[in-house]
Coordinates of C-alpha atoms in Angstrom, one line a residue:
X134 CA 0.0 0.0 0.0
X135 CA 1.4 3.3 -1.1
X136 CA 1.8 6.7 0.9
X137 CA -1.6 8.1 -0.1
X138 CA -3.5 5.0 0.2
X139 CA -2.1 4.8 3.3
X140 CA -3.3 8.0 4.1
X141 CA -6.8 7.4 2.9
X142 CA -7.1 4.4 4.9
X143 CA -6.0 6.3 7.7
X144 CA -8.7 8.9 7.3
X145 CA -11.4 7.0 6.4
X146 CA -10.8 4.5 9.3
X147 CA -10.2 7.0 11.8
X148 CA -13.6 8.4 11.0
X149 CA -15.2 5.3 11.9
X150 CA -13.2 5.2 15.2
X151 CA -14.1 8.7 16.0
X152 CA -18.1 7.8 15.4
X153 CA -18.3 5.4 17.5
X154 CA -16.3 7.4 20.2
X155 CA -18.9 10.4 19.6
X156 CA -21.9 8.0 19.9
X157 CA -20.8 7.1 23.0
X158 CA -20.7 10.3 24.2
X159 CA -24.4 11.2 23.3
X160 CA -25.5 8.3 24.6
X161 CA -23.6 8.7 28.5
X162 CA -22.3 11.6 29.1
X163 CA -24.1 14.3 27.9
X164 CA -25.2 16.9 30.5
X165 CA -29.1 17.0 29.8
X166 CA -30.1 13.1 28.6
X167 CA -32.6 14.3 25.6
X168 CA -34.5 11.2 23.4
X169 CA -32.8 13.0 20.6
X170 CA -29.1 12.5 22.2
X171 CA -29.7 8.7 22.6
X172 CA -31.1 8.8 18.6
X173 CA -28.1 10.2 17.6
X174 CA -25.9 8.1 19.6
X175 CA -27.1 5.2 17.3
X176 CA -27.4 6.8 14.3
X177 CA -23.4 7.5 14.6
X178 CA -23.3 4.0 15.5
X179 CA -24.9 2.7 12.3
X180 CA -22.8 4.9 10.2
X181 CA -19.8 4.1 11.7
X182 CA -20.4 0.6 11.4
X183 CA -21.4 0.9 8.2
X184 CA -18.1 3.3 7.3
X185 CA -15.7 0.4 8.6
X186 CA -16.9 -2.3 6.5
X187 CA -16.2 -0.3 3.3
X188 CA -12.7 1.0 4.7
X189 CA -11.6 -2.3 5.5
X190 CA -13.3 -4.3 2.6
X191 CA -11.7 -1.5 0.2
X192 CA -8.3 -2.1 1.4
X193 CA -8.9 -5.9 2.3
X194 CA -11.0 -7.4 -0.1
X195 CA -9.8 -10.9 1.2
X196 CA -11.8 -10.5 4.5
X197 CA -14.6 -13.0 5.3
X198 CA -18.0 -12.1 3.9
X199 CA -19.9 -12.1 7.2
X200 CA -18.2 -8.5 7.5
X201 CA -20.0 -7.8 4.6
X202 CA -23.2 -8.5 6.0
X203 CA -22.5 -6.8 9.5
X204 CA -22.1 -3.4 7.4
X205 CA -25.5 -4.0 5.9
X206 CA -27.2 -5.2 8.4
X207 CA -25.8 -1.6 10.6
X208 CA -27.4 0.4 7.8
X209 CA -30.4 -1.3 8.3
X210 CA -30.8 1.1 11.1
X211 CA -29.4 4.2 9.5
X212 CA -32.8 5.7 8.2
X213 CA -34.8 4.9 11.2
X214 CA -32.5 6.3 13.7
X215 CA -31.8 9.2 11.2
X216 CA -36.2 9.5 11.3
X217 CA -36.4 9.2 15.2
X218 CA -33.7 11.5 16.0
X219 CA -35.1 14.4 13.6
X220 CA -38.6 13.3 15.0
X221 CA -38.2 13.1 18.6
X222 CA -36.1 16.9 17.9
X223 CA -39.1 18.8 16.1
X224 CA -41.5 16.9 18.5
X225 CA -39.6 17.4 21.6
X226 CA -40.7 13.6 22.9
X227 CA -38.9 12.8 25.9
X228 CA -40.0 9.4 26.4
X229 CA -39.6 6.8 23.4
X230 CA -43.3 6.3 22.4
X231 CA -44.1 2.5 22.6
X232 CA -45.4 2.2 18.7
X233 CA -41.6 3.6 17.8
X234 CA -40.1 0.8 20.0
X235 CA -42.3 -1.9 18.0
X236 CA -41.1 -0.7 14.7
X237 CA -37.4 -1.0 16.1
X238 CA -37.9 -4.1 17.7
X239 CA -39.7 -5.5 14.3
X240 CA -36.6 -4.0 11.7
X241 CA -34.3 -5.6 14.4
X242 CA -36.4 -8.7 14.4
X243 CA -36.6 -8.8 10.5
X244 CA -32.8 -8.6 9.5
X245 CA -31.1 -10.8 11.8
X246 CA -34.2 -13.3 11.1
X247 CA -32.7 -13.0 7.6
X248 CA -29.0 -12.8 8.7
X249 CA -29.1 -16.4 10.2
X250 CA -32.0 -17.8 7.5
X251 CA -30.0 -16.3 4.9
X252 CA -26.1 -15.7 5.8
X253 CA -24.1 -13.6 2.9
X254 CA -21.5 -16.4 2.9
X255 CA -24.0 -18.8 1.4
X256 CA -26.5 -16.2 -0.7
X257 CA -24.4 -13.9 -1.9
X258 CA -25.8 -13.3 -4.7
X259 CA -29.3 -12.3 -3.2
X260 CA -27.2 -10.2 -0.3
X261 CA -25.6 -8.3 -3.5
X262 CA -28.8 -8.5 -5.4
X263 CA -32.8 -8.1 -3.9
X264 CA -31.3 -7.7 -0.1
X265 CA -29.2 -4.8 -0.9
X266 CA -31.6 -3.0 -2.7
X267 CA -34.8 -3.2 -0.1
X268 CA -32.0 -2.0 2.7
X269 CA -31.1 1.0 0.3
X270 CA -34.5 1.7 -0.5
X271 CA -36.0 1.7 3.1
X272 CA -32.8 4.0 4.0
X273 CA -34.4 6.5 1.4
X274 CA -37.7 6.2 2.5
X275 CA -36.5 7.3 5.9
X276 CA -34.2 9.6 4.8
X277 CA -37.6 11.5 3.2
X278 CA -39.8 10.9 5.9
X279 CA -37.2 12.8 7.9
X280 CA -36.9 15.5 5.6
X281 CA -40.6 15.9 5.7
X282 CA -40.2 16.5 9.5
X283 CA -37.9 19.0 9.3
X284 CA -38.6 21.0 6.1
X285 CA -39.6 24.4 7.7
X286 CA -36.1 24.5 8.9
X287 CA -34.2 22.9 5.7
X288 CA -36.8 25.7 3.8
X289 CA -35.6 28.5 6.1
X290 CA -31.9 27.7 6.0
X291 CA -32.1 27.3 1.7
X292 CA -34.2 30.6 1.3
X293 CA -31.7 32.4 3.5
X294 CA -34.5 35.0 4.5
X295 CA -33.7 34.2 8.0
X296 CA -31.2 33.8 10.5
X297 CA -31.0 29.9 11.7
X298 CA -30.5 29.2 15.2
X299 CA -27.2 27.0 15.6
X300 CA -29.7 24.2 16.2
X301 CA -31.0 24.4 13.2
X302 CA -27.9 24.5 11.6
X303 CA -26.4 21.3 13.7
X304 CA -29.9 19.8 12.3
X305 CA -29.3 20.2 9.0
X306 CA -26.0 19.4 8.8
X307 CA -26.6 16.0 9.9
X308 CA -29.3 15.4 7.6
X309 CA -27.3 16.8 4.3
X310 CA -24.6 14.5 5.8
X311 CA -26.3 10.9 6.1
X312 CA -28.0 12.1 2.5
X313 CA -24.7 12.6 0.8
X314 CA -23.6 9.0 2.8
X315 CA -26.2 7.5 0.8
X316 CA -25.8 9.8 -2.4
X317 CA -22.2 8.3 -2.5
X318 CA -23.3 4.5 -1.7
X319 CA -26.5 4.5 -3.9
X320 CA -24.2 5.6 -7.1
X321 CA -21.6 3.2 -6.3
X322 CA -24.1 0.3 -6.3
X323 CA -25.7 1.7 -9.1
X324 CA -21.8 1.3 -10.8
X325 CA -21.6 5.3 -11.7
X326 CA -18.9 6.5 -13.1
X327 CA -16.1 7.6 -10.1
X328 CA -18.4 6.3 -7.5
X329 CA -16.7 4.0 -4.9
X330 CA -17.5 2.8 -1.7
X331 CA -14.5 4.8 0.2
X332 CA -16.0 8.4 -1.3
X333 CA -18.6 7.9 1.2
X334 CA -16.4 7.3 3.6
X335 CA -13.8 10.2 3.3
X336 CA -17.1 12.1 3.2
X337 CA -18.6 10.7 6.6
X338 CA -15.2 11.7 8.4
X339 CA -15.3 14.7 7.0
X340 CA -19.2 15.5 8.2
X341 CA -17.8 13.7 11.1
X342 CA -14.9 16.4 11.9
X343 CA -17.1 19.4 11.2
X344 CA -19.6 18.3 13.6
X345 CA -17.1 17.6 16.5
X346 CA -15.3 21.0 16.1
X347 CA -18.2 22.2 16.7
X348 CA -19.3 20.9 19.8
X349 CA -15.4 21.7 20.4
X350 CA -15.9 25.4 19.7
X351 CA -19.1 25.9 21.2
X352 CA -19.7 26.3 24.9
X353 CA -23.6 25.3 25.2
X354 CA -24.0 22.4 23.1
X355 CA -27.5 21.4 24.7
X356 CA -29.0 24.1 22.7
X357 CA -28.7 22.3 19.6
X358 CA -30.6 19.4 20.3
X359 CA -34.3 21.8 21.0
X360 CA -35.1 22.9 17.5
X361 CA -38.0 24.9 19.2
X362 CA -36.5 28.1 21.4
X363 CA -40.0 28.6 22.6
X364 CA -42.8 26.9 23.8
X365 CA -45.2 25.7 21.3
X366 CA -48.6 25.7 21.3
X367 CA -48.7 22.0 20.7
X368 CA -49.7 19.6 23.3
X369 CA -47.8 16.6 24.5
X370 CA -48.6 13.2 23.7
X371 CA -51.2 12.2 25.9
X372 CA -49.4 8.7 27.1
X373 CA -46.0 10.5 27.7
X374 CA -47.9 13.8 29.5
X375 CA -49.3 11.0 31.6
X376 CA -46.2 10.0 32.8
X377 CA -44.4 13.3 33.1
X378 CA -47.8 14.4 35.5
X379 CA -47.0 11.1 37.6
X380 CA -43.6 12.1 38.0
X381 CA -44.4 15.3 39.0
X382 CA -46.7 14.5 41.6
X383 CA -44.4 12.1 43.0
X384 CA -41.5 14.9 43.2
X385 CA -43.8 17.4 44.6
X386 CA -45.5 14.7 47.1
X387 CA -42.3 12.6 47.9
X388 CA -39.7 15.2 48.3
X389 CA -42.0 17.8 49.0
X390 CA -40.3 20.7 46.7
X391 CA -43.2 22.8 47.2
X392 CA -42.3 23.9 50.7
X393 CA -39.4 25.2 49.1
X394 CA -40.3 29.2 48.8
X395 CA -37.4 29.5 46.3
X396 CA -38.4 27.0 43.8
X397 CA -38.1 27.6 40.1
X398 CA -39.1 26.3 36.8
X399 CA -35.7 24.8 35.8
X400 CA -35.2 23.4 39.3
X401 CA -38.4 21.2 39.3
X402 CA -37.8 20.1 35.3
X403 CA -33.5 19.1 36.7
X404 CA -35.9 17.0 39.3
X405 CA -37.6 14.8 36.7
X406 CA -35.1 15.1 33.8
X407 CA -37.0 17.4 31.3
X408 CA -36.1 20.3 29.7
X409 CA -37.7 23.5 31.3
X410 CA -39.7 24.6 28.1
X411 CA -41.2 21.1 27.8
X412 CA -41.9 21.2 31.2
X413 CA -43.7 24.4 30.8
X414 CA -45.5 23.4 27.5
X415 CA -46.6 20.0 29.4
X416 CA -48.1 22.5 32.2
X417 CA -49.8 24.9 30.0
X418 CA -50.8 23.2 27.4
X419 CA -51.8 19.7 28.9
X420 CA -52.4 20.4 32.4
X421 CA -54.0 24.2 31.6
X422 CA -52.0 25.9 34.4
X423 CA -48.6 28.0 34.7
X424 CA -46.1 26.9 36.6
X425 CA -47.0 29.2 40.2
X426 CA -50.4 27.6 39.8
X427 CA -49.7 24.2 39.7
X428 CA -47.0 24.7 42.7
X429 CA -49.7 26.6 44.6
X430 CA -52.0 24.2 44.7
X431 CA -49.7 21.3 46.3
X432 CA -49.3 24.1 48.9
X433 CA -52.9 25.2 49.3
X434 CA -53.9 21.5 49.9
X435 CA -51.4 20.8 52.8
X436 CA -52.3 24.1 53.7
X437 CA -55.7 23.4 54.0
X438 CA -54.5 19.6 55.6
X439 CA -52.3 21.4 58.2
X440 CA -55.2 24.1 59.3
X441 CA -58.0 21.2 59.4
X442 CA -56.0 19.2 61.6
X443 CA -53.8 22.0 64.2
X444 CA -55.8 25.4 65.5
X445 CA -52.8 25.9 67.5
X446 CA -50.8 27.6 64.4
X447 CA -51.0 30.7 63.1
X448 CA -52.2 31.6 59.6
X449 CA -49.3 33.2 58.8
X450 CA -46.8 30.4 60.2
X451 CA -49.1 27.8 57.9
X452 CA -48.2 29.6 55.2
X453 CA -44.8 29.9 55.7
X454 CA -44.5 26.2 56.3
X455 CA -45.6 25.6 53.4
X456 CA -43.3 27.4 51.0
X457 CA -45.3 31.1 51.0
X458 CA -42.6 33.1 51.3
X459 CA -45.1 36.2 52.4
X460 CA -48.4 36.1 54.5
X461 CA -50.1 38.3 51.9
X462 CA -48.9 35.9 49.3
X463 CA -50.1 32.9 50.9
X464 CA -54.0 34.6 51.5
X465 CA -54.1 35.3 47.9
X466 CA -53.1 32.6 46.9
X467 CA -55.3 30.8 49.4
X468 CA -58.8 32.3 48.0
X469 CA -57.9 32.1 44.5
X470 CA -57.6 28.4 44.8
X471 CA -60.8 27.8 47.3
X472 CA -62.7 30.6 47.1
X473 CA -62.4 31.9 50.8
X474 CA -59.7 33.4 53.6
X475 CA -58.0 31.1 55.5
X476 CA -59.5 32.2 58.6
X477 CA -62.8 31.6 57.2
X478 CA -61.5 28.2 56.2
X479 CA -60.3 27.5 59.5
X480 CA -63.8 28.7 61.6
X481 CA -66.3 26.3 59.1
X482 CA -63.6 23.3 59.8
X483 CA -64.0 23.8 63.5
X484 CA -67.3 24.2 63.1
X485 CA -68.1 20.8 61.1

C-alpha cells in the first residue's frame, strides 16, 4: 500500500473510530439526557459501522464475507434512527413512544431473522442483489420521511431570508450529511462513473470532523438538540404527558419541593429530567396551568390539611410552612384556589 493510500485508509478509518467514540458520548455523558441525544448516539453507530466495513473491505477485499453483511445489516438502522432522532427533535418527545419501539424491535427482528436464514456467505448473490436494494430503498424512505419533519427548517436555512439558530444549523447538517452518505453508496451500487465505496467514507469523516469542532468550539452544546426556542402551542402526547404528570406529583409529594419558597421552573424540570420549556408546554398546554399555579395548589392542599388538623398555628406560620414566602402571598393565593380566607376556612372546619 502506497503513501496516499495509506493516508486514505487512515482517514477514512479514523472516521469510523471517532463515530463510535462520539456516539458514546451522546449516549452517556451528555449533561441534559434528551431522546434526541440517545437517537443520535445510534445513528453515529450505524454509520460508523457501516463506514468500517467499506474501509476495511476497500483495502482488504480478502476479508470474510460475514463482514460484509454486518455493514448491511448496521445500515439497516441508518434511516430509522436518522427519522427518530429528527422526530423526537421537532416533536420534543422525551419518552420513546411505545409504537416507535415496535417498529425498532420488528426491523431488528426482521434482518437478523434473515441474517441467520440467509447468511451472505451462502447467498451472496441475493445479499448483492434483492437484499441490498430493499436495505437502500428503506434508508431512502427514511431519509424522506425525515426530511418531511424537518422542512420548515431545511426551507428557512435554503431561502436564507432568516437567520438559523445553531440548532438548526447542527440539524441540517446532519441530515445533508447521512443524505450525501447515501448519495455516495446508492451511485456506487448503481456502478456510476467515479463512485466507490470509500468516497462515502472520506465524506462521513469529513461530516464527522465538522460536527465535532463544533461541539469543540461551542460552549452550550444542549441548545442544539431543541429545535423549538420557545414553547409551542402543541400539546404533548397524551401517554407521555401522563407519565411526566405522575412524576411530577411524586417529586412534589415525595420530596416535598413545594415547601421550598425559592423554587423555580428549571429546578423542578433538573428533578424529573425534562427540559424546562417542555416542562412548561406540558403545564400549559396539557395540564392548563402555569407553573405558580400548579406549585400553589400542592401548597394550598397541605395548607388546607395542616389548618384542618392544628388550630394551634398561626395563619401566617401555615403559610410559611408551606413554601409562602409572604403572608399576603399565601391569602391570595389561598382564595384564589378555594374561594375563601384562610380564617374563614379555618372557623367552618372547627365548626363541622
Amino acid at each position: 500500500m502506497d503513501t496516499s493510500k495509506e493516508l486514505l485508509f487512515f482517514f477514512s478509518a479514523l472516521g469510523a473510530f471517532n463515530g463510535i467514540i462520539l456516539g458514546v458520548y451522546f449516549f452517556f455523558f451528555t449533561k441534559k439526557r434528551h431522546l434526541t441525544n440517545y437517537f443520535l448516539g445510534a445513528l453515529l453507530f450505524a454509520l460508523s459501522i457501516r463506514i468500517g466495513k467499506s474501509v476495511f473491505v476497500y483495502f482488504h477485499p480478502e476479508l470474510p464475507k460475514m463482514y460484509l453483511q454486518f455493514g448491511l445489516t448496521a445500515c439497516f438502522f441508518i434511516g430509522p434512527c436518522l427519522y427518530y432522532f429528527v422526530k423526537s427533535a421537532v416533536d420534543e418527545v422525551q419518552i420513546m413512544p411505545k409504537s416507535w419501539k415496535f417498529i425498532l424491535a420488528f426491523w431488528g427482528t426482521l434482518i437478523v431473522a434473515v441474517g441467520v436464514l440467509y447468511p451472505y456467505e451462502v447467498y451472496p448473490e441475493l445479499w448483492g442483489g434483492y437484499f441490498i436494494r430493499i436495505i437502500y430503498f428503506q434508508w431512502f424512505i427514511y431519509i424522506v420521511f425525515a426530511g418531511f419533519e424537518l422542512r420548515n427548517v431545511l426551507k428557512k436555512i435554503l431561502s436564507r431570508k432568516e437567520k438559523a439558530t445553531p440548532a438548526e444549523m447542527w440539524f441540517s447538517m446532519l441530515y445533508f450529511g447521512t443524505f450525501l452518505l447515501f448519495l455516495f453508496y446508492f451511485l456506487a451500487i448503481m456502478g456510476a462513473s467515479g463512485a466507490t465505496y470509500i468516497s462515502g467514507a472520506v465524506v462521513f469523516s469529513f461530516i464527522l470532523y465538522l460536527g465535532i469542532s463544533i461541539l469543540l468550539y461551542r460552549k452550550k452544546t444542549d441548545d442544539l438538540f431543541l429545535l423549538n426556542g420557545k414553547i409551542s402551542n402543541k400539546k404533548i402526547d397524551s401517554a407521555e404527558a401522563k407519565i411526566w404528570s405522575e412524576k411530577l406529583e411524586n417529586a412534589m409529594y415525595d420530596k416535598g419541593l413545594y415547601k421550598n419558597p425559592n423554587l423555580t421552573l428549571q429546578d423542578l424540570s433538573q428533578e424529573i429530567n425534562i427540559s424546562s420549556h417542555q416542562l412548561s408546554q406540558l403545564l400549559n398546554n396539557n395540564l392548563g396551568k402555569n407553573f405558580t399555579s400548579f406549585v400553589n395548589e400542592f401548597r394550598i392542599n397541605e395548607a388546607c390539611k395542616i389548618i384542618t388538623s392544628n388550630d394551634k398555628l398561626t395563619l401566617e406560620s401555615v403559610g410559611y410552612d408551606v413554601g409562602f414566602n409572604s403572608k399576603s402571598t399565601f391569602f391570595a393565593a389561598f382564595k384564589k384556589h378555594t374561594g375563601t380566607t384562610p380564617l374563614n376556612y379555618q372557623i367552618q372546619a372547627l365548626q363541622s
